Every structure is written in C-alpha cells, then in structure tokens.
PDB file of C-alpha atoms in Angstrom:
ATOM      1  CA  UNK A   1      46.626  23.830   8.694  1.00 47.00           C
ATOM      2  CA  UNK A   2      42.644  24.301   8.535  1.00 50.00           C
ATOM      3  CA  UNK A   3      40.327  22.582   6.273  1.00 57.00           C
ATOM      4  CA  UNK A   4      38.418  25.331   4.050  1.00 69.00           C
ATOM      5  CA  UNK A   5      34.611  25.445   5.027  1.00 74.00           C
ATOM      6  CA  UNK A   6      33.737  24.014   1.429  1.00 74.00           C
ATOM      7  CA  UNK A   7      36.195  21.235   1.920  1.00 75.00           C
ATOM      8  CA  UNK A   8      34.299  20.646   5.344  1.00 76.00           C
ATOM      9  CA  UNK A   9      31.019  21.034   3.978  1.00 80.00           C
ATOM     10  CA  UNK A  10      31.550  18.218   1.353  1.00 77.00           C
ATOM     11  CA  UNK A  11      33.145  15.744   3.857  1.00 79.00           C
ATOM     12  CA  UNK A  12      30.169  16.327   6.249  1.00 78.00           C
ATOM     13  CA  UNK A  13      27.727  15.466   3.506  1.00 81.00           C
ATOM     14  CA  UNK A  14      29.475  12.571   2.249  1.00 80.00           C
ATOM     15  CA  UNK A  15      29.595  11.087   5.951  1.00 81.00           C
ATOM     16  CA  UNK A  16      25.805  12.009   6.124  1.00 83.00           C
ATOM     17  CA  UNK A  17      24.182  11.162   2.775  1.00 82.00           C
ATOM     18  CA  UNK A  18      26.993   8.497   1.726  1.00 82.00           C
ATOM     19  CA  UNK A  19      25.699   5.390   3.254  1.00 85.00           C
ATOM     20  CA  UNK A  20      21.831   6.099   2.740  1.00 85.00           C
ATOM     21  CA  UNK A  21      22.917   7.128  -0.868  1.00 85.00           C
ATOM     22  CA  UNK A  22      24.697   3.726  -1.095  1.00 87.00           C
ATOM     23  CA  UNK A  23      21.974   1.641   0.031  1.00 88.00           C
ATOM     24  CA  UNK A  24      19.430   3.189  -2.305  1.00 86.00           C
ATOM     25  CA  UNK A  25      21.864   2.833  -5.166  1.00 87.00           C
ATOM     26  CA  UNK A  26      22.839  -0.502  -4.589  1.00 87.00           C
ATOM     27  CA  UNK A  27      18.908  -2.260  -3.493  1.00 87.00           C
ATOM     28  CA  UNK A  28      16.939   0.074  -5.308  1.00 86.00           C
ATOM     29  CA  UNK A  29      18.263   2.023  -8.418  1.00 88.00           C
ATOM     30  CA  UNK A  30      20.395  -0.827  -9.746  1.00 90.00           C
ATOM     31  CA  UNK A  31      17.554  -3.495  -9.501  1.00 88.00           C
ATOM     32  CA  UNK A  32      15.237  -0.898 -11.189  1.00 89.00           C
ATOM     33  CA  UNK A  33      17.548  -0.475 -13.919  1.00 91.00           C
ATOM     34  CA  UNK A  34      18.036  -4.274 -14.386  1.00 89.00           C
ATOM     35  CA  UNK A  35      14.356  -4.397 -14.836  1.00 89.00           C
ATOM     36  CA  UNK A  36      14.310  -1.175 -16.709  1.00 91.00           C
ATOM     37  CA  UNK A  37      16.682  -3.008 -19.010  1.00 91.00           C
ATOM     38  CA  UNK A  38      14.988  -6.400 -19.546  1.00 91.00           C
ATOM     39  CA  UNK A  39      11.727  -4.910 -20.813  1.00 91.00           C
ATOM     40  CA  UNK A  40      13.387  -4.266 -24.600  1.00 91.00           C
ATOM     41  CA  UNK A  41      14.122  -7.811 -25.128  1.00 91.00           C
ATOM     42  CA  UNK A  42      12.829 -10.868 -25.940  1.00 90.00           C
ATOM     43  CA  UNK A  43      12.028 -14.102 -23.929  1.00 88.00           C
ATOM     44  CA  UNK A  44      14.558 -16.874 -24.260  1.00 83.00           C
ATOM     45  CA  UNK A  45      13.367 -20.417 -25.806  1.00 81.00           C
ATOM     46  CA  UNK A  46      13.738 -21.904 -22.553  1.00 79.00           C
ATOM     47  CA  UNK A  47      12.871 -18.584 -20.257  1.00 78.00           C
ATOM     48  CA  UNK A  48      15.405 -15.491 -19.345  1.00 78.00           C
ATOM     49  CA  UNK A  49      16.186 -12.975 -21.614  1.00 86.00           C
ATOM     50  CA  UNK A  50      17.390 -13.228 -25.007  1.00 87.00           C
ATOM     51  CA  UNK A  51      19.262  -9.564 -25.921  1.00 88.00           C
ATOM     52  CA  UNK A  52      17.700  -8.995 -29.257  1.00 88.00           C
ATOM     53  CA  UNK A  53      15.553  -5.529 -28.992  1.00 89.00           C
ATOM     54  CA  UNK A  54      11.493  -5.677 -29.502  1.00 88.00           C
ATOM     55  CA  UNK A  55       8.576  -3.517 -27.883  1.00 87.00           C
ATOM     56  CA  UNK A  56       6.616  -6.688 -28.196  1.00 89.00           C
ATOM     57  CA  UNK A  57       6.437  -6.918 -24.287  1.00 88.00           C
ATOM     58  CA  UNK A  58       4.844  -3.426 -24.212  1.00 90.00           C
ATOM     59  CA  UNK A  59       2.085  -4.055 -26.773  1.00 90.00           C
ATOM     60  CA  UNK A  60       1.160  -7.646 -24.702  1.00 89.00           C
ATOM     61  CA  UNK A  61      -0.264  -5.112 -21.818  1.00 86.00           C
ATOM     62  CA  UNK A  62      -3.378  -4.011 -24.225  1.00 87.00           C
ATOM     63  CA  UNK A  63      -4.370  -8.175 -24.000  1.00 90.00           C
ATOM     64  CA  UNK A  64      -7.496  -8.197 -22.809  1.00 91.00           C
ATOM     65  CA  UNK A  65      -6.422 -10.998 -20.719  1.00 89.00           C
ATOM     66  CA  UNK A  66      -3.784  -8.792 -18.673  1.00 90.00           C
ATOM     67  CA  UNK A  67      -6.135  -5.966 -19.086  1.00 89.00           C
ATOM     68  CA  UNK A  68      -9.151  -8.536 -16.949  1.00 92.00           C
ATOM     69  CA  UNK A  69      -6.222  -8.856 -14.439  1.00 91.00           C
ATOM     70  CA  UNK A  70      -5.778  -5.407 -14.251  1.00 90.00           C
ATOM     71  CA  UNK A  71      -9.092  -4.070 -13.905  1.00 91.00           C
ATOM     72  CA  UNK A  72     -10.201  -6.602 -11.429  1.00 92.00           C
ATOM     73  CA  UNK A  73      -6.784  -6.007  -9.236  1.00 92.00           C
ATOM     74  CA  UNK A  74      -7.411  -2.220  -8.923  1.00 92.00           C
ATOM     75  CA  UNK A  75     -11.414  -2.897  -7.810  1.00 94.00           C
ATOM     76  CA  UNK A  76     -10.579  -5.203  -5.124  1.00 95.00           C
ATOM     77  CA  UNK A  77      -7.514  -3.080  -4.086  1.00 95.00           C
ATOM     78  CA  UNK A  78      -9.719   0.437  -4.630  1.00 95.00           C
ATOM     79  CA  UNK A  79     -12.629  -1.214  -2.614  1.00 96.00           C
ATOM     80  CA  UNK A  80      -9.703  -2.365   0.465  1.00 96.00           C
ATOM     81  CA  UNK A  81      -8.452   1.423   0.504  1.00 96.00           C
ATOM     82  CA  UNK A  82     -11.803   2.500   0.713  1.00 96.00           C
ATOM     83  CA  UNK A  83     -12.614   0.568   3.786  1.00 97.00           C
ATOM     84  CA  UNK A  84      -9.765   1.313   5.369  1.00 97.00           C
ATOM     85  CA  UNK A  85     -10.266   4.328   4.687  1.00 96.00           C
ATOM     86  CA  UNK A  86     -13.757   4.132   6.420  1.00 96.00           C
ATOM     87  CA  UNK A  87     -12.250   2.380   9.362  1.00 96.00           C
ATOM     88  CA  UNK A  88      -9.059   4.155   9.974  1.00 95.00           C
ATOM     89  CA  UNK A  89     -10.649   7.687   9.879  1.00 95.00           C
ATOM     90  CA  UNK A  90     -13.017   7.385  12.655  1.00 95.00           C
ATOM     91  CA  UNK A  91     -10.042   4.979  14.755  1.00 95.00           C
ATOM     92  CA  UNK A  92      -7.285   7.826  14.134  1.00 95.00           C
ATOM     93  CA  UNK A  93      -9.305  10.900  14.805  1.00 93.00           C
ATOM     94  CA  UNK A  94     -10.477   9.095  18.410  1.00 94.00           C
ATOM     95  CA  UNK A  95      -6.432   7.759  19.153  1.00 94.00           C
ATOM     96  CA  UNK A  96      -5.871  11.616  18.747  1.00 92.00           C
ATOM     97  CA  UNK A  97      -7.961  13.061  20.969  1.00 89.00           C
ATOM     98  CA  UNK A  98      -7.102  10.552  23.759  1.00 90.00           C
ATOM     99  CA  UNK A  99      -4.836  11.382  27.143  1.00 86.00           C
ATOM    100  CA  UNK A 100      -0.982  10.940  26.373  1.00 80.00           C
ATOM    101  CA  UNK A 101      -0.656   7.827  28.164  1.00 85.00           C
ATOM    102  CA  UNK A 102      -3.612   6.106  26.405  1.00 90.00           C
ATOM    103  CA  UNK A 103      -2.644   7.548  23.187  1.00 91.00           C
ATOM    104  CA  UNK A 104       0.175   5.856  23.432  1.00 90.00           C
ATOM    105  CA  UNK A 105      -1.317   2.481  24.125  1.00 92.00           C
ATOM    106  CA  UNK A 106      -3.646   2.833  21.239  1.00 93.00           C
ATOM    107  CA  UNK A 107      -0.665   3.399  18.871  1.00 92.00           C
ATOM    108  CA  UNK A 108       0.740   0.164  20.195  1.00 92.00           C
ATOM    109  CA  UNK A 109      -2.230  -1.612  19.696  1.00 92.00           C
ATOM    110  CA  UNK A 110      -2.459  -0.373  16.323  1.00 93.00           C
ATOM    111  CA  UNK A 111       1.384  -1.702  15.670  1.00 91.00           C
ATOM    112  CA  UNK A 112       1.018  -5.154  17.199  1.00 90.00           C
ATOM    113  CA  UNK A 113       0.056  -7.242  14.333  1.00 87.00           C
ATOM    114  CA  UNK A 114       3.246  -6.181  12.729  1.00 87.00           C
ATOM    115  CA  UNK A 115       4.806  -7.913  15.458  1.00 88.00           C
ATOM    116  CA  UNK A 116       3.857 -11.325  13.998  1.00 86.00           C
ATOM    117  CA  UNK A 117       4.680 -12.804  10.792  1.00 88.00           C
ATOM    118  CA  UNK A 118       2.514 -11.781   7.962  1.00 89.00           C
ATOM    119  CA  UNK A 119       2.210 -15.406   6.615  1.00 89.00           C
ATOM    120  CA  UNK A 120       1.202 -16.416  10.171  1.00 90.00           C
ATOM    121  CA  UNK A 121      -1.554 -13.468  10.091  1.00 90.00           C
ATOM    122  CA  UNK A 122      -2.979 -14.941   6.951  1.00 91.00           C
ATOM    123  CA  UNK A 123      -2.907 -18.514   7.893  1.00 90.00           C
ATOM    124  CA  UNK A 124      -5.108 -17.284  10.740  1.00 90.00           C
ATOM    125  CA  UNK A 125      -7.743 -15.910   8.224  1.00 91.00           C
ATOM    126  CA  UNK A 126      -8.173 -19.400   6.722  1.00 90.00           C
ATOM    127  CA  UNK A 127      -8.850 -20.888  10.115  1.00 88.00           C
ATOM    128  CA  UNK A 128     -11.266 -17.877  10.725  1.00 89.00           C
ATOM    129  CA  UNK A 129     -13.134 -18.620   7.424  1.00 89.00           C
ATOM    130  CA  UNK A 130     -13.045 -22.417   6.272  1.00 87.00           C
ATOM    131  CA  UNK A 131     -16.388 -24.069   6.153  1.00 84.00           C
ATOM    132  CA  UNK A 132     -15.379 -26.038   9.546  1.00 83.00           C
ATOM    133  CA  UNK A 133     -13.834 -22.624  11.031  1.00 82.00           C
ATOM    134  CA  UNK A 134     -14.889 -20.278  13.669  1.00 84.00           C
ATOM    135  CA  UNK A 135     -16.896 -18.373  11.865  1.00 85.00           C
ATOM    136  CA  UNK A 136     -19.081 -20.979  10.411  1.00 86.00           C
ATOM    137  CA  UNK A 137     -19.077 -22.800  14.062  1.00 87.00           C
ATOM    138  CA  UNK A 138     -20.845 -19.636  15.600  1.00 87.00           C
ATOM    139  CA  UNK A 139     -23.402 -19.787  12.673  1.00 84.00           C
ATOM    140  CA  UNK A 140     -23.885 -23.300  13.170  1.00 85.00           C
ATOM    141  CA  UNK A 141     -24.368 -23.019  16.814  1.00 86.00           C
ATOM    142  CA  UNK A 142     -26.707 -20.751  16.487  1.00 87.00           C
ATOM    143  CA  UNK A 143     -28.888 -22.718  13.923  1.00 83.00           C
ATOM    144  CA  UNK A 144     -27.701 -20.817  10.607  1.00 82.00           C
ATOM    145  CA  UNK A 145     -26.277 -22.481   7.863  1.00 83.00           C
ATOM    146  CA  UNK A 146     -22.592 -22.546   7.258  1.00 83.00           C
ATOM    147  CA  UNK A 147     -21.720 -19.857   4.239  1.00 86.00           C
ATOM    148  CA  UNK A 148     -18.572 -20.125   1.659  1.00 87.00           C
ATOM    149  CA  UNK A 149     -16.395 -17.259   2.868  1.00 86.00           C
ATOM    150  CA  UNK A 150     -12.742 -18.611   2.022  1.00 88.00           C
ATOM    151  CA  UNK A 151     -11.828 -18.538  -1.650  1.00 90.00           C
ATOM    152  CA  UNK A 152     -13.687 -15.844  -2.399  1.00 90.00           C
ATOM    153  CA  UNK A 153     -13.190 -11.866  -3.173  1.00 91.00           C
ATOM    154  CA  UNK A 154     -14.330 -10.996  -0.203  1.00 92.00           C
ATOM    155  CA  UNK A 155     -11.757 -13.127   1.693  1.00 92.00           C
ATOM    156  CA  UNK A 156      -9.000 -11.586   0.127  1.00 94.00           C
ATOM    157  CA  UNK A 157     -10.205  -7.879   0.820  1.00 95.00           C
ATOM    158  CA  UNK A 158     -10.621  -9.161   4.384  1.00 94.00           C
ATOM    159  CA  UNK A 159      -7.023 -10.064   4.496  1.00 94.00           C
ATOM    160  CA  UNK A 160      -6.065  -7.295   2.531  1.00 95.00           C
ATOM    161  CA  UNK A 161      -7.332  -4.737   4.922  1.00 95.00           C
ATOM    162  CA  UNK A 162      -6.455  -6.337   7.893  1.00 94.00           C
ATOM    163  CA  UNK A 163      -2.686  -6.246   6.634  1.00 93.00           C
ATOM    164  CA  UNK A 164      -3.009  -2.558   5.606  1.00 95.00           C
ATOM    165  CA  UNK A 165      -5.262  -1.102   8.200  1.00 95.00           C
ATOM    166  CA  UNK A 166      -2.643   0.106  10.495  1.00 95.00           C
ATOM    167  CA  UNK A 167      -1.007   1.620   6.950  1.00 94.00           C
ATOM    168  CA  UNK A 168      -4.169   3.951   6.960  1.00 96.00           C
ATOM    169  CA  UNK A 169      -4.178   4.894  10.407  1.00 95.00           C
ATOM    170  CA  UNK A 170      -0.632   6.056  11.312  1.00 95.00           C
ATOM    171  CA  UNK A 171      -0.324   8.949   8.685  1.00 94.00           C
ATOM    172  CA  UNK A 172      -4.251  10.172   9.569  1.00 95.00           C
ATOM    173  CA  UNK A 173      -3.326  10.002  13.169  1.00 95.00           C
ATOM    174  CA  UNK A 174      -0.034  12.196  12.343  1.00 92.00           C
ATOM    175  CA  UNK A 175      -2.307  14.309   9.882  1.00 91.00           C
ATOM    176  CA  UNK A 176      -5.078  14.873  12.787  1.00 91.00           C
ATOM    177  CA  UNK A 177      -2.420  15.138  15.582  1.00 91.00           C
ATOM    178  CA  UNK A 178      -0.472  18.123  14.013  1.00 87.00           C
ATOM    179  CA  UNK A 179      -3.772  20.207  13.461  1.00 85.00           C
ATOM    180  CA  UNK A 180      -3.994  23.680  15.769  1.00 80.00           C
ATOM    181  CA  UNK A 181      -6.514  22.743  18.029  1.00 80.00           C
ATOM    182  CA  UNK A 182      -7.132  26.533  18.143  1.00 81.00           C
ATOM    183  CA  UNK A 183      -8.611  26.363  14.820  1.00 79.00           C
ATOM    184  CA  UNK A 184     -11.471  24.178  16.130  1.00 78.00           C
ATOM    185  CA  UNK A 185     -12.266  26.229  18.896  1.00 77.00           C
ATOM    186  CA  UNK A 186     -12.350  29.221  16.517  1.00 83.00           C
ATOM    187  CA  UNK A 187     -14.879  27.278  14.721  1.00 80.00           C
ATOM    188  CA  UNK A 188     -16.658  26.426  17.993  1.00 77.00           C
ATOM    189  CA  UNK A 189     -16.765  30.367  19.066  1.00 76.00           C
ATOM    190  CA  UNK A 190     -18.213  31.303  15.636  1.00 79.00           C
ATOM    191  CA  UNK A 191     -21.074  28.874  15.653  1.00 79.00           C
ATOM    192  CA  UNK A 192     -20.334  25.806  13.970  1.00 78.00           C
ATOM    193  CA  UNK A 193     -21.497  22.552  15.403  1.00 83.00           C
ATOM    194  CA  UNK A 194     -19.010  19.685  15.744  1.00 80.00           C
ATOM    195  CA  UNK A 195     -20.041  18.241  12.559  1.00 83.00           C
ATOM    196  CA  UNK A 196     -19.917  21.318  10.735  1.00 85.00           C
ATOM    197  CA  UNK A 197     -16.089  21.722  12.186  1.00 84.00           C
ATOM    198  CA  UNK A 198     -15.290  18.202  11.266  1.00 85.00           C
ATOM    199  CA  UNK A 199     -16.596  18.763   7.645  1.00 86.00           C
ATOM    200  CA  UNK A 200     -15.209  22.714   7.336  1.00 83.00           C
ATOM    201  CA  UNK A 201     -12.114  22.606   9.058  1.00 83.00           C
ATOM    202  CA  UNK A 202     -10.933  18.874  10.692  1.00 85.00           C
ATOM    203  CA  UNK A 203     -10.897  17.102   7.181  1.00 86.00           C
ATOM    204  CA  UNK A 204      -9.733  19.443   4.305  1.00 86.00           C
ATOM    205  CA  UNK A 205      -6.837  20.305   6.550  1.00 85.00           C
ATOM    206  CA  UNK A 206      -6.126  16.451   7.603  1.00 89.00           C
ATOM    207  CA  UNK A 207      -6.436  15.692   3.585  1.00 89.00           C
ATOM    208  CA  UNK A 208      -2.242  14.898   3.260  1.00 87.00           C
ATOM    209  CA  UNK A 209      -2.969  12.171   5.443  1.00 90.00           C
ATOM    210  CA  UNK A 210      -5.792  10.651   4.021  1.00 93.00           C
ATOM    211  CA  UNK A 211      -4.213  10.506   0.747  1.00 90.00           C
ATOM    212  CA  UNK A 212      -0.662   9.191   1.979  1.00 91.00           C
ATOM    213  CA  UNK A 213      -3.046   6.721   3.839  1.00 94.00           C
ATOM    214  CA  UNK A 214      -4.770   5.891   0.476  1.00 93.00           C
ATOM    215  CA  UNK A 215      -1.298   5.196  -1.187  1.00 92.00           C
ATOM    216  CA  UNK A 216      -0.203   2.920   1.275  1.00 93.00           C
ATOM    217  CA  UNK A 217      -2.826   0.814   1.427  1.00 95.00           C
ATOM    218  CA  UNK A 218      -3.780   0.787  -2.385  1.00 94.00           C
ATOM    219  CA  UNK A 219      -0.399   0.158  -3.865  1.00 91.00           C
ATOM    220  CA  UNK A 220       0.874  -2.970  -1.777  1.00 92.00           C
ATOM    221  CA  UNK A 221      -2.885  -4.221  -2.269  1.00 93.00           C
ATOM    222  CA  UNK A 222      -2.560  -4.121  -5.892  1.00 91.00           C
ATOM    223  CA  UNK A 223       0.798  -5.799  -5.395  1.00 88.00           C
ATOM    224  CA  UNK A 224       0.136  -8.384  -3.184  1.00 90.00           C
ATOM    225  CA  UNK A 225       0.363 -11.932  -4.286  1.00 90.00           C
ATOM    226  CA  UNK A 226       0.163 -14.293  -0.972  1.00 91.00           C
ATOM    227  CA  UNK A 227      -3.226 -12.985  -0.106  1.00 93.00           C
ATOM    228  CA  UNK A 228      -4.973 -13.705  -2.895  1.00 92.00           C
ATOM    229  CA  UNK A 229      -2.805 -16.737  -3.077  1.00 91.00           C
ATOM    230  CA  UNK A 230      -3.609 -17.999   0.188  1.00 92.00           C
ATOM    231  CA  UNK A 231      -7.237 -16.207   0.966  1.00 92.00           C
ATOM    232  CA  UNK A 232      -8.444 -16.650  -2.787  1.00 90.00           C
ATOM    233  CA  UNK A 233      -7.400 -19.820  -3.582  1.00 85.00           C
ATOM    234  CA  UNK A 234      -5.913 -19.012  -6.512  1.00 80.00           C
ATOM    235  CA  UNK A 235      -9.423 -18.600  -7.664  1.00 82.00           C
ATOM    236  CA  UNK A 236      -8.760 -14.626  -8.492  1.00 84.00           C
ATOM    237  CA  UNK A 237      -5.640 -13.370 -10.439  1.00 87.00           C
ATOM    238  CA  UNK A 238      -4.213  -9.925  -9.343  1.00 90.00           C
ATOM    239  CA  UNK A 239      -1.259  -8.178 -10.583  1.00 92.00           C
ATOM    240  CA  UNK A 240       1.020  -9.526  -8.110  1.00 90.00           C
ATOM    241  CA  UNK A 241       0.124 -12.793  -8.899  1.00 91.00           C
ATOM    242  CA  UNK A 242       0.793 -12.116 -12.707  1.00 92.00           C
ATOM    243  CA  UNK A 243       3.773 -10.655 -11.993  1.00 92.00           C
ATOM    244  CA  UNK A 244       5.141 -13.680  -9.850  1.00 91.00           C
ATOM    245  CA  UNK A 245       3.961 -16.197 -12.040  1.00 91.00           C
ATOM    246  CA  UNK A 246       6.023 -14.288 -15.253  1.00 91.00           C
ATOM    247  CA  UNK A 247       9.150 -14.354 -13.211  1.00 90.00           C
ATOM    248  CA  UNK A 248       8.847 -17.889 -11.386  1.00 88.00           C
ATOM    249  CA  UNK A 249       6.657 -20.060 -13.676  1.00 89.00           C
ATOM    250  CA  UNK A 250       6.510 -18.900 -16.950  1.00 88.00           C
ATOM    251  CA  UNK A 251       9.801 -17.627 -16.953  1.00 89.00           C
ATOM    252  CA  UNK A 252       9.184 -14.350 -19.434  1.00 91.00           C
ATOM    253  CA  UNK A 253      11.245 -12.050 -17.451  1.00 91.00           C
ATOM    254  CA  UNK A 254      10.745  -9.402 -20.178  1.00 92.00           C
ATOM    255  CA  UNK A 255       7.092  -9.309 -19.671  1.00 93.00           C
ATOM    256  CA  UNK A 256       7.383  -9.757 -15.944  1.00 91.00           C
ATOM    257  CA  UNK A 257       9.888  -6.964 -15.966  1.00 93.00           C
ATOM    258  CA  UNK A 258       7.041  -4.657 -18.015  1.00 92.00           C
ATOM    259  CA  UNK A 259       4.147  -5.988 -15.585  1.00 92.00           C
ATOM    260  CA  UNK A 260       6.481  -4.738 -12.712  1.00 91.00           C
ATOM    261  CA  UNK A 261       7.392  -1.102 -14.086  1.00 91.00           C
ATOM    262  CA  UNK A 262       3.570  -0.694 -14.891  1.00 89.00           C
ATOM    263  CA  UNK A 263       3.156  -1.090 -10.867  1.00 89.00           C
ATOM    264  CA  UNK A 264       6.120   1.312 -10.349  1.00 88.00           C
ATOM    265  CA  UNK A 265       4.751   3.742 -12.732  1.00 89.00           C
ATOM    266  CA  UNK A 266       1.203   3.402 -10.816  1.00 87.00           C
ATOM    267  CA  UNK A 267       3.143   4.199  -7.838  1.00 86.00           C
ATOM    268  CA  UNK A 268       5.090   7.336  -9.054  1.00 88.00           C
ATOM    269  CA  UNK A 269       1.954   8.873  -9.995  1.00 89.00           C
ATOM    270  CA  UNK A 270       0.340   8.474  -6.766  1.00 87.00           C
ATOM    271  CA  UNK A 271       3.141   9.765  -4.790  1.00 85.00           C
ATOM    272  CA  UNK A 272       3.089  13.245  -7.223  1.00 87.00           C
ATOM    273  CA  UNK A 273      -0.642  13.210  -6.797  1.00 85.00           C
ATOM    274  CA  UNK A 274       0.097  12.998  -3.154  1.00 82.00           C
ATOM    275  CA  UNK A 275       2.792  15.593  -3.358  1.00 84.00           C
ATOM    276  CA  UNK A 276       0.693  18.200  -5.446  1.00 85.00           C
ATOM    277  CA  UNK A 277      -2.598  17.918  -3.207  1.00 79.00           C
ATOM    278  CA  UNK A 278      -0.612  18.366   0.012  1.00 77.00           C
ATOM    279  CA  UNK A 279       1.485  21.483  -1.381  1.00 80.00           C
ATOM    280  CA  UNK A 280      -2.258  22.982  -1.973  1.00 78.00           C
ATOM    281  CA  UNK A 281      -3.976  21.995   0.885  1.00 71.00           C
ATOM    282  CA  UNK A 282      -1.090  23.644   2.434  1.00 66.00           C
ATOM    283  CA  UNK A 283      -1.701  26.752   0.297  1.00 69.00           C
ATOM    284  CA  UNK A 284      -5.290  27.053   1.216  1.00 64.00           C
ATOM    285  CA  UNK A 285      -4.631  26.166   5.158  1.00 60.00           C
ATOM    286  CA  UNK A 286      -2.121  29.095   4.967  1.00 59.00           C
TER     287      UNK A 286
END
C-alpha cells in the first residue's frame, strides 16, 4: 500500500528541512533564548546570575559611559562601511566586466585572505604599522619622520576594512553581474553618456547589493573586539570589547546579555531595512 501524497510531502519536508532547522534551533535559537532570559535577572555578588527579576540592566544602557562607547563604535563601524563601499563598488564593477577566466581569478583573489587565520592577518598589520614596522621604515628611508600609526583609530579602521572588504565586494559583484546588459545598451542608444548610464541605471538597480554589503560590513565591525584590542592597544573600547569584558572580566552576565541583545536588535533592524529597500527597488525596476 502506497503512502498518501500528503504523508510523502510531510516526510520529504522533515528530511530536507529537519537537519537545517535542528541546527538553527540548537546553535541559534536556544543560545538566543538564554541570552534573552538573562537580561531580566540580577548579577550575583561574585558574578553569574541571581534569578531575581529586575529592569535595571536596561536602564544602565542610558549611562553616558556606555553611550559614549556605543557612539564611538557606530562612528568607526560607519566609517569602515563607507570606505568599504568606496573601494568595493569600483572593484566589483570591474570584476563583473572582466572576461570569464579573469573573473574567476579576480574573485579568488578577493576571498584569498579568508584562507589565512584571522589573528595572523591582524598581527601582520602590527608588523606593518608599529614604530619600527615596514611603513615607518620606508618613511625613514626617504628622509621623513616616523608617524604614530599603531594604537590609533586609523589603525582600527584599516584592520576592520581589510578584514571585511570582501564582504562588501561579493554582494556588490553578485548584484552587478545579474543586471541585464540590454538596459545599459538601451540607455546608450538613447544618447546617455556612460556616467549618466551608471548613475541612472547601474547604481539604482544594484542598490540591493549595496545595502547587503553595508550590513555585512557594519554589523561585524560594530561587534568586533579582536582588532580594537590588538591594533587599538585597548585605547578604544568598542561594543564588542564591552560585551566581552562584561562576560569574562566583570562577570556581569545580565548586562552583557542586554548589550548583546542590543547588537542583535540593530542587526535585525538593518536586515528588515535591507529587505524592504530591495523589494522597493525590485518593484521600481519592474
């Protein structure tokens, strides 16, 4: 006796969706639920959790000390995102226009840094930027005075930009590659110059990739704590450092959970904004 179609469809859904949904449940939803539950309890005298409900953890977010940390983190993350867009868009545009073989080589070159350990790549910047590093050695060789590059906001931005620039290039390349070349041809046939075609056709239709790349760069830059620690020398405290310190040093798990939840909320809002903008661009294009 054969199984009814409804049963077969249900089994197929369980087989195909079950592993992925189970993975997300165990490694995403359960930890997120734990973090959410910790936000409403008090910190123990010696750290950890005391299961006494309180709203104090949320009101502490308004403390000027933490607001300064958040504002500084947003500024550096926004600057990194803007620079990544300025560098990433021309790169993605040129890759999309390359012949097939060279296009593959260029994409491999973009993702090549991910084949190296993140910490090794970060320490390489210390070798470049320290007072006796390659940059200052080059300045001395041409008769210029060395400059302080390491342990500055500029070093942090450079490290973040290097780490996350591929996350800007790849979605931009995908968005530009999908564009119908006939639209650019039609624009040229109507007398538009290449610059006008870019601003009127290419850029508006590639906005979903722009928004996706900005989210991919801004959010990890906001939460990163390794680069500010190594390249900033601990002089600049970012949200990621603050969350780490709350869990590992202050052992204030409830407040650390509130900070982590705030970063997650920013991510969710940005993803909703990106999805809404992408749908609107799609409607306008159609």
